[in-house]
Coordinates of C-alpha atoms in Angstrom, one line a residue:
L725 CA 75.8 75.9 88.0
Y726 CA 74.8 78.6 90.4
G727 CA 71.1 78.1 89.4
D728 CA 71.3 74.4 90.2
L729 CA 72.9 75.0 93.6
K730 CA 70.1 77.5 94.4
M731 CA 67.4 74.9 93.6
H732 CA 68.9 71.8 95.3
V733 CA 70.9 73.0 98.4
P734 CA 68.6 73.0 101.4
F735 CA 70.1 76.1 103.0
P736 CA 70.3 79.7 101.8
F737 CA 72.5 80.1 98.7
S738 CA 74.1 83.2 100.2
L739 CA 75.8 81.1 102.8
L740 CA 78.0 79.5 100.1
C741 CA 79.5 82.9 99.5
L742 CA 80.9 83.0 103.1
Q743 CA 83.4 80.3 102.7
V744 CA 87.2 80.9 102.7
I745 CA 88.8 79.7 99.4
K746 CA 92.2 78.1 99.4
C747 CA 94.1 78.6 96.1
K748 CA 97.5 79.2 94.6
A749 CA 99.0 82.7 94.5
A750 CA 102.4 84.1 93.7
V751 CA 103.5 85.7 97.0
M752 CA 106.3 88.3 97.1
W753 CA 107.7 87.9 100.6
E754 CA 110.5 90.5 100.3
A755 CA 112.0 92.8 97.7
N756 CA 114.4 91.6 95.0
K757 CA 113.5 87.9 95.5
P758 CA 111.6 85.5 93.2
F759 CA 107.9 85.0 93.6
S760 CA 106.9 82.0 95.7
I761 CA 103.9 80.0 94.6
E762 CA 102.0 79.4 97.8
E763 CA 98.6 78.1 99.0
V764 CA 96.8 81.2 100.3
E765 CA 93.4 81.6 102.0
V766 CA 91.1 84.2 100.3
A767 CA 88.4 85.5 102.6
P768 CA 84.9 86.0 101.4
P769 CA 83.9 89.4 100.1
K770 CA 82.5 91.9 102.6
E771 CA 79.9 94.5 102.0
H772 CA 80.3 96.1 98.5
E773 CA 83.1 93.6 97.6
V774 CA 83.4 91.1 94.9
R775 CA 85.4 87.8 94.8
V776 CA 86.8 87.0 91.4
K777 CA 88.4 83.9 89.9
I778 CA 91.3 85.2 87.8
V779 CA 91.5 83.5 84.4
A780 CA 94.3 85.5 82.8
T781 CA 96.8 88.1 84.0
G782 CA 99.5 90.2 82.3
I783 CA 102.9 91.0 83.6
C784 CA 103.5 94.8 83.8
R785 CA 106.6 96.9 84.6
S786 CA 104.8 98.5 87.5
D787 CA 104.7 95.1 89.3
D788 CA 108.5 94.9 88.8
H789 CA 108.9 98.4 90.2
V790 CA 107.5 97.1 93.5
I791 CA 110.0 94.2 93.5
T792 CA 113.0 96.5 92.9
G793 CA 111.8 99.1 95.4
A794 CA 111.2 101.8 92.7
L795 CA 107.5 101.8 93.8
V796 CA 107.3 101.5 97.6
M797 CA 104.7 99.0 98.9
P798 CA 104.6 96.8 102.1
F799 CA 105.7 93.2 102.1
P800 CA 104.6 90.4 102.0
I801 CA 102.3 91.2 99.0
I802 CA 100.5 89.7 96.1
L803 CA 101.1 91.8 93.0
G804 CA 99.3 91.9 89.7
H805 CA 96.8 94.4 88.4
E806 CA 96.3 93.6 84.6
A807 CA 93.7 90.8 84.5
A808 CA 90.4 89.4 83.5
G809 CA 88.2 86.8 85.3
V810 CA 84.8 85.6 86.4
V811 CA 82.8 86.7 89.5
E812 CA 82.7 83.9 92.0
S813 CA 80.7 85.6 94.7
V814 CA 79.5 89.0 95.9
G815 CA 79.1 90.7 99.2
Q816 CA 76.1 92.5 100.6
G817 CA 74.9 95.5 98.6
V818 CA 76.6 94.6 95.3
T819 CA 74.3 95.3 92.4
A820 CA 76.6 95.9 89.4
V821 CA 77.8 92.3 88.9
K822 CA 76.7 88.8 89.8
P823 CA 78.3 85.4 90.0
G824 CA 79.3 84.2 86.6
D825 CA 79.8 87.6 85.0
K826 CA 83.1 88.2 83.1
V827 CA 84.9 91.1 84.6
I828 CA 88.1 93.1 84.4
P829 CA 89.6 94.4 87.7
L830 CA 90.3 98.1 87.8
F831 CA 93.5 99.3 89.6
V832 CA 92.0 102.8 89.0
P833 CA 88.4 102.4 90.4
Q834 CA 85.5 104.6 89.6
C835 CA 83.3 105.3 92.7
G836 CA 81.2 107.8 90.8
E837 CA 81.0 110.0 93.9
C838 CA 84.3 111.8 94.5
Q839 CA 85.4 115.1 93.0
N840 CA 87.5 113.4 90.3
C841 CA 84.8 111.0 89.3
L842 CA 82.2 113.7 89.1
S843 CA 84.5 116.0 87.0
T844 CA 84.6 115.7 83.3
K845 CA 88.4 116.5 83.5
G846 CA 89.6 113.8 85.8
N847 CA 89.7 110.0 86.1
L848 CA 91.9 109.3 89.2
C849 CA 89.2 108.2 91.6
S850 CA 89.9 109.2 95.2
K851 CA 89.7 105.4 96.1
T852 CA 92.8 104.8 94.0
N853 CA 95.7 103.8 96.2
L854 CA 98.4 104.3 93.6
D855 CA 100.3 106.8 95.8
T856 CA 99.8 105.1 99.1
S857 CA 101.6 102.1 100.7
G858 CA 98.8 100.7 102.7
G859 CA 98.1 97.5 100.7
L860 CA 94.8 97.0 102.5
M861 CA 91.1 97.1 101.7
A862 CA 89.0 100.1 102.5
D863 CA 88.3 98.8 106.0
G864 CA 92.0 98.5 106.9
T865 CA 92.2 94.8 106.6
T866 CA 93.3 92.3 103.9
R867 CA 91.5 89.3 102.4
F868 CA 94.7 87.2 101.9
T869 CA 96.3 85.0 104.5
C870 CA 99.3 82.6 104.0
K871 CA 101.0 80.5 106.6
G872 CA 99.1 82.4 109.2
K873 CA 100.4 85.8 108.0
A874 CA 98.3 88.6 106.5
I875 CA 99.3 89.3 102.9
H876 CA 99.0 92.8 101.5
N877 CA 97.1 93.5 98.3
F878 CA 98.4 95.6 95.4
L879 CA 96.4 98.5 94.0
G880 CA 93.3 96.9 95.3
T881 CA 93.5 94.2 92.6
S882 CA 96.2 91.5 93.4
S883 CA 95.7 89.4 90.2
F884 CA 98.7 87.1 90.8
S885 CA 96.3 84.9 92.7
E886 CA 93.8 82.4 91.4
Y887 CA 91.1 84.2 93.4
T888 CA 91.1 87.8 94.6
V889 CA 88.7 90.2 96.3
L890 CA 88.0 93.7 95.0
H891 CA 85.7 96.6 95.9
E892 CA 82.8 96.8 93.5
S893 CA 84.0 100.2 92.3
A894 CA 87.1 98.4 91.0
V895 CA 85.3 95.8 88.8
A896 CA 84.0 96.3 85.3
K897 CA 81.5 93.9 83.7
I898 CA 82.4 93.0 80.1
D899 CA 81.0 91.2 77.1
S900 CA 80.5 87.5 78.0
A901 CA 81.9 86.5 74.6
A902 CA 85.2 88.4 75.1
P903 CA 88.4 86.2 75.2
L904 CA 89.8 86.8 78.7
E905 CA 93.3 85.9 77.7
K906 CA 93.3 88.8 75.3
V907 CA 91.2 91.5 76.9
C908 CA 93.1 91.2 80.2
L909 CA 95.5 93.7 78.5
I910 CA 92.7 96.3 78.6
G911 CA 93.0 96.2 82.4
C912 CA 96.2 98.2 82.2
G913 CA 98.8 98.2 79.4
F914 CA 96.7 98.7 76.3
S915 CA 94.2 101.1 77.9
T916 CA 97.1 103.1 79.4
G917 CA 99.0 103.6 76.2
Y918 CA 96.0 103.9 73.8
G919 CA 94.3 106.4 76.1
A920 CA 97.5 108.5 76.6
A921 CA 97.3 109.3 72.9
L922 CA 93.6 109.6 72.5
Q923 CA 92.4 110.9 75.9
T924 CA 95.3 112.7 77.5
A925 CA 97.2 114.2 74.6
K926 CA 94.3 114.2 72.2
V927 CA 96.6 113.6 69.2
E928 CA 95.2 115.3 66.1
P929 CA 95.2 114.1 62.5
G930 CA 98.3 115.0 60.6
S931 CA 100.4 115.6 63.7
T932 CA 103.9 114.3 64.5
C933 CA 104.5 112.1 67.6
A934 CA 107.5 110.5 69.4
V935 CA 107.1 107.5 71.6
F936 CA 110.0 106.8 74.1
G937 CA 109.9 103.1 75.1
L938 CA 108.5 100.2 73.1
G939 CA 107.1 97.8 75.6
G940 CA 103.5 96.8 75.6
V941 CA 102.3 100.3 76.8
G942 CA 104.6 102.1 74.3
L943 CA 103.3 100.0 71.4
S944 CA 99.7 100.8 72.6
V945 CA 100.6 104.5 72.4
I946 CA 101.6 103.9 68.8
I947 CA 98.2 102.2 68.1
G948 CA 96.5 105.2 69.6
C949 CA 98.5 107.8 67.6
K950 CA 97.8 105.9 64.4
A951 CA 94.1 105.7 65.3
A952 CA 94.1 109.4 65.8
G953 CA 95.5 110.0 62.4
A954 CA 99.1 111.1 63.2
S955 CA 101.1 111.5 60.0
R956 CA 104.5 110.6 61.6
I957 CA 105.1 108.4 64.6
I958 CA 108.7 108.1 65.7
A959 CA 109.5 105.2 67.9
V960 CA 112.5 105.5 70.3
D961 CA 114.2 102.6 72.1
I962 CA 117.7 101.4 72.9
N963 CA 116.6 97.9 71.9
S964 CA 116.4 97.8 68.2
D965 CA 114.9 94.3 68.3
K966 CA 111.6 96.1 69.1
F967 CA 111.5 98.1 65.9
A968 CA 109.8 95.5 63.7
K969 CA 106.8 95.2 66.0
A970 CA 106.6 99.0 66.3
K971 CA 106.5 99.4 62.5
E972 CA 103.9 96.7 62.3
L973 CA 101.6 98.7 64.6
G974 CA 102.1 102.0 62.9
A975 CA 105.5 103.6 63.6
T976 CA 106.8 105.5 60.6
D977 CA 110.4 105.8 61.9
C978 CA 112.4 103.9 64.5
I979 CA 115.6 105.3 66.1
N980 CA 118.0 104.0 68.7
P981 CA 119.6 106.8 70.9
K982 CA 122.8 104.7 71.0
D983 CA 123.3 105.3 67.2
F984 CA 123.8 109.0 67.7
N985 CA 126.6 111.2 69.2
K986 CA 124.1 113.9 70.3
P987 CA 121.2 114.1 72.7
I988 CA 118.1 112.3 71.4
H989 CA 116.0 115.4 71.8
E990 CA 118.3 117.2 69.3
V991 CA 118.0 114.3 66.9
L992 CA 114.2 114.5 67.0
T993 CA 114.1 118.3 66.7
E994 CA 116.2 118.0 63.5
M995 CA 114.2 115.1 62.1
T996 CA 111.0 117.1 62.5
A997 CA 112.2 120.6 61.7
G998 CA 111.5 122.0 65.2
G999 CA 110.2 119.2 67.4
V1000 CA 107.3 116.9 67.5
D1001 CA 103.7 117.9 68.3
Y1002 CA 103.3 115.2 70.9
S1003 CA 105.8 113.1 72.8
F1004 CA 105.2 110.2 75.2
E1005 CA 107.6 108.9 77.9
V1006 CA 106.6 105.3 78.5
I1007 CA 109.6 104.0 80.4
G1008 CA 109.6 105.6 83.9
R1009 CA 113.0 107.3 83.9
T1010 CA 113.6 111.0 84.8
D1011 CA 116.2 111.5 82.1
T1012 CA 113.9 110.3 79.4
M1013 CA 111.0 112.4 80.8
T1014 CA 113.0 115.6 80.3
A1015 CA 114.3 114.4 76.9
A1016 CA 110.7 113.8 75.8
L1017 CA 109.7 117.2 76.9
A1018 CA 112.7 118.8 75.1
S1019 CA 111.9 117.0 71.9
C1020 CA 108.5 118.7 71.6
Q1021 CA 107.9 121.8 69.5
Y1022 CA 109.0 124.7 71.8
N1023 CA 105.8 126.8 71.6
Y1024 CA 102.9 124.3 71.5
G1025 CA 104.3 120.8 71.9
V1026 CA 102.7 118.5 74.4
S1027 CA 104.7 115.8 76.3
V1028 CA 102.9 113.1 78.3
V1029 CA 104.5 111.1 81.2
V1030 CA 103.1 107.6 81.0
G1031 CA 105.8 105.6 82.7
V1032 CA 105.6 105.3 86.5
P1033 CA 108.1 107.7 88.1
P1034 CA 110.7 106.1 90.3
A1035 CA 110.4 106.7 94.0
A1036 CA 112.5 109.3 95.8
Q1037 CA 113.8 110.8 92.5
K1038 CA 113.4 114.4 91.5
I1039 CA 113.6 116.1 88.1
T1040 CA 115.9 119.1 87.4
F1041 CA 115.2 120.8 84.1
D1042 CA 115.5 124.2 82.5
P1043 CA 112.2 126.1 83.1
M1044 CA 112.6 127.8 79.7
L1045 CA 111.4 124.4 78.3
L1046 CA 107.9 125.3 79.7
F1047 CA 108.1 129.0 79.6
T1048 CA 108.1 129.1 75.8
G1049 CA 104.7 127.2 75.7
R1050 CA 105.2 123.5 75.9
S1051 CA 102.8 121.5 78.0
W1052 CA 103.8 118.7 80.4
K1053 CA 101.1 116.2 81.3
G1054 CA 100.7 113.0 83.3
S1055 CA 98.4 110.1 82.4
V1056 CA 97.2 107.3 84.7
F1057 CA 95.2 104.5 83.0
G1058 CA 95.2 106.6 79.8
G1059 CA 92.8 109.2 81.3
W1060 CA 89.9 106.8 81.0
K1061 CA 87.1 106.7 83.6
S1062 CA 87.6 103.0 84.1
K1063 CA 84.2 101.6 84.9
D1064 CA 82.7 103.5 82.0
A1065 CA 85.5 103.0 79.5
V1066 CA 86.6 99.4 80.0
P1067 CA 83.4 97.7 78.7
K1068 CA 83.4 100.1 75.7
L1069 CA 87.0 99.3 74.9
V1070 CA 86.3 95.6 75.1
A1071 CA 83.3 96.1 72.8
D1072 CA 85.6 98.0 70.4
Y1073 CA 88.1 95.1 70.5
M1074 CA 85.2 92.7 69.7
K1075 CA 84.3 94.9 66.7
K1076 CA 88.0 94.7 65.6
K1077 CA 88.6 98.5 66.0
F1078 CA 92.0 97.7 67.3
V1079 CA 94.3 94.6 67.7
L1080 CA 95.7 93.1 70.9
D1081 CA 97.4 89.9 69.6
P1082 CA 100.7 91.6 68.6
L1083 CA 101.1 92.8 72.2
I1084 CA 101.2 89.3 73.5
T1085 CA 104.7 87.9 73.1
H1086 CA 104.5 84.8 75.4
T1087 CA 101.7 82.8 77.1
L1088 CA 102.9 81.0 80.2
H1089 CA 101.4 78.8 82.9
F1090 CA 100.9 80.7 86.2
T1091 CA 103.6 78.7 87.9
K1092 CA 106.1 80.1 85.4
I1093 CA 105.6 83.6 86.6
N1094 CA 109.3 84.1 87.5
E1095 CA 110.3 83.1 83.9
G1096 CA 107.8 85.7 82.7
F1097 CA 109.5 88.5 84.8
D1098 CA 112.8 87.4 83.4
L1099 CA 111.5 87.9 79.9
L1100 CA 110.2 91.3 80.9
R1101 CA 113.6 92.4 82.3
T1102 CA 115.5 91.2 79.3
G1103 CA 113.2 93.1 76.9
K1104 CA 111.7 90.0 75.4

């Protein structure tokens, strides 16, 4: 299509990229309200930016945290950050992708120049706006307008829109044969959980693991623990309906804290004769973060915080939990350097090195997004 336009249109092809696109988007006008499907205007990409047609997007708990105020962002806003799509146009200076390329947006970009990108130890690029509430592009403006009002973006991605604009450091080109409705999960949930086990914790063969929270990310942690060769993977959730799927993906034990009269960390310590080698908190609650830490082996256990911490909350814990030798780590996007890792993860999926289908419980039309969030909140 783009080739034909280039041959037959009697003015420079680049001018076509300068048009504003009108499309549908799910706008969140204020906290604790339903999404409103609106017609929005999406400005063309500026220098080093890419405009993408979103084909598929996942619903993630982090999006819901913004709605409830647990993650503070400015309103009005277009949420969404776990997606896959096709490049529609590019701004000046973009060389990594071209129109027609299949891509996955990256809420953790990879600029390749900052201290964290250059380090072999880090992955949280300095261009990541995970801990800021600006909701704007690098130049301090937004590419979204609705009813004459500027609409903020979310984590530089805003995938709850039929078209979105991203910085080129926040786009990864992927295999053209990849099914976008499946690999969109690699944009957040799967990579976050899978990497927390393989990259952040570095789970070892024969080790014991406990996973707190069995949503899509928690299940992806289980996939990662199994891939690493863990001998025992204990799944923990207050919703026992999730246990069958956890076992299908590799959990050896499933326990519901409501079934016990003692703290869950004591239950896990008894089950494993001293505590697990690795624990993962994949919920985003301070009480389960400390419980996951306490469930680790007291001298060398490693606990990883994967769930987004709630805003304005602090953790109080006995420092002896760390003094005896436990390690407490955090993991954003599974510790992967996004631009490098995402194409490789997609390639691994295409080679059937892991599965994604069991993580997809429902497929809904975009206009049913409020129903999707209801399913999320009810644990379905």
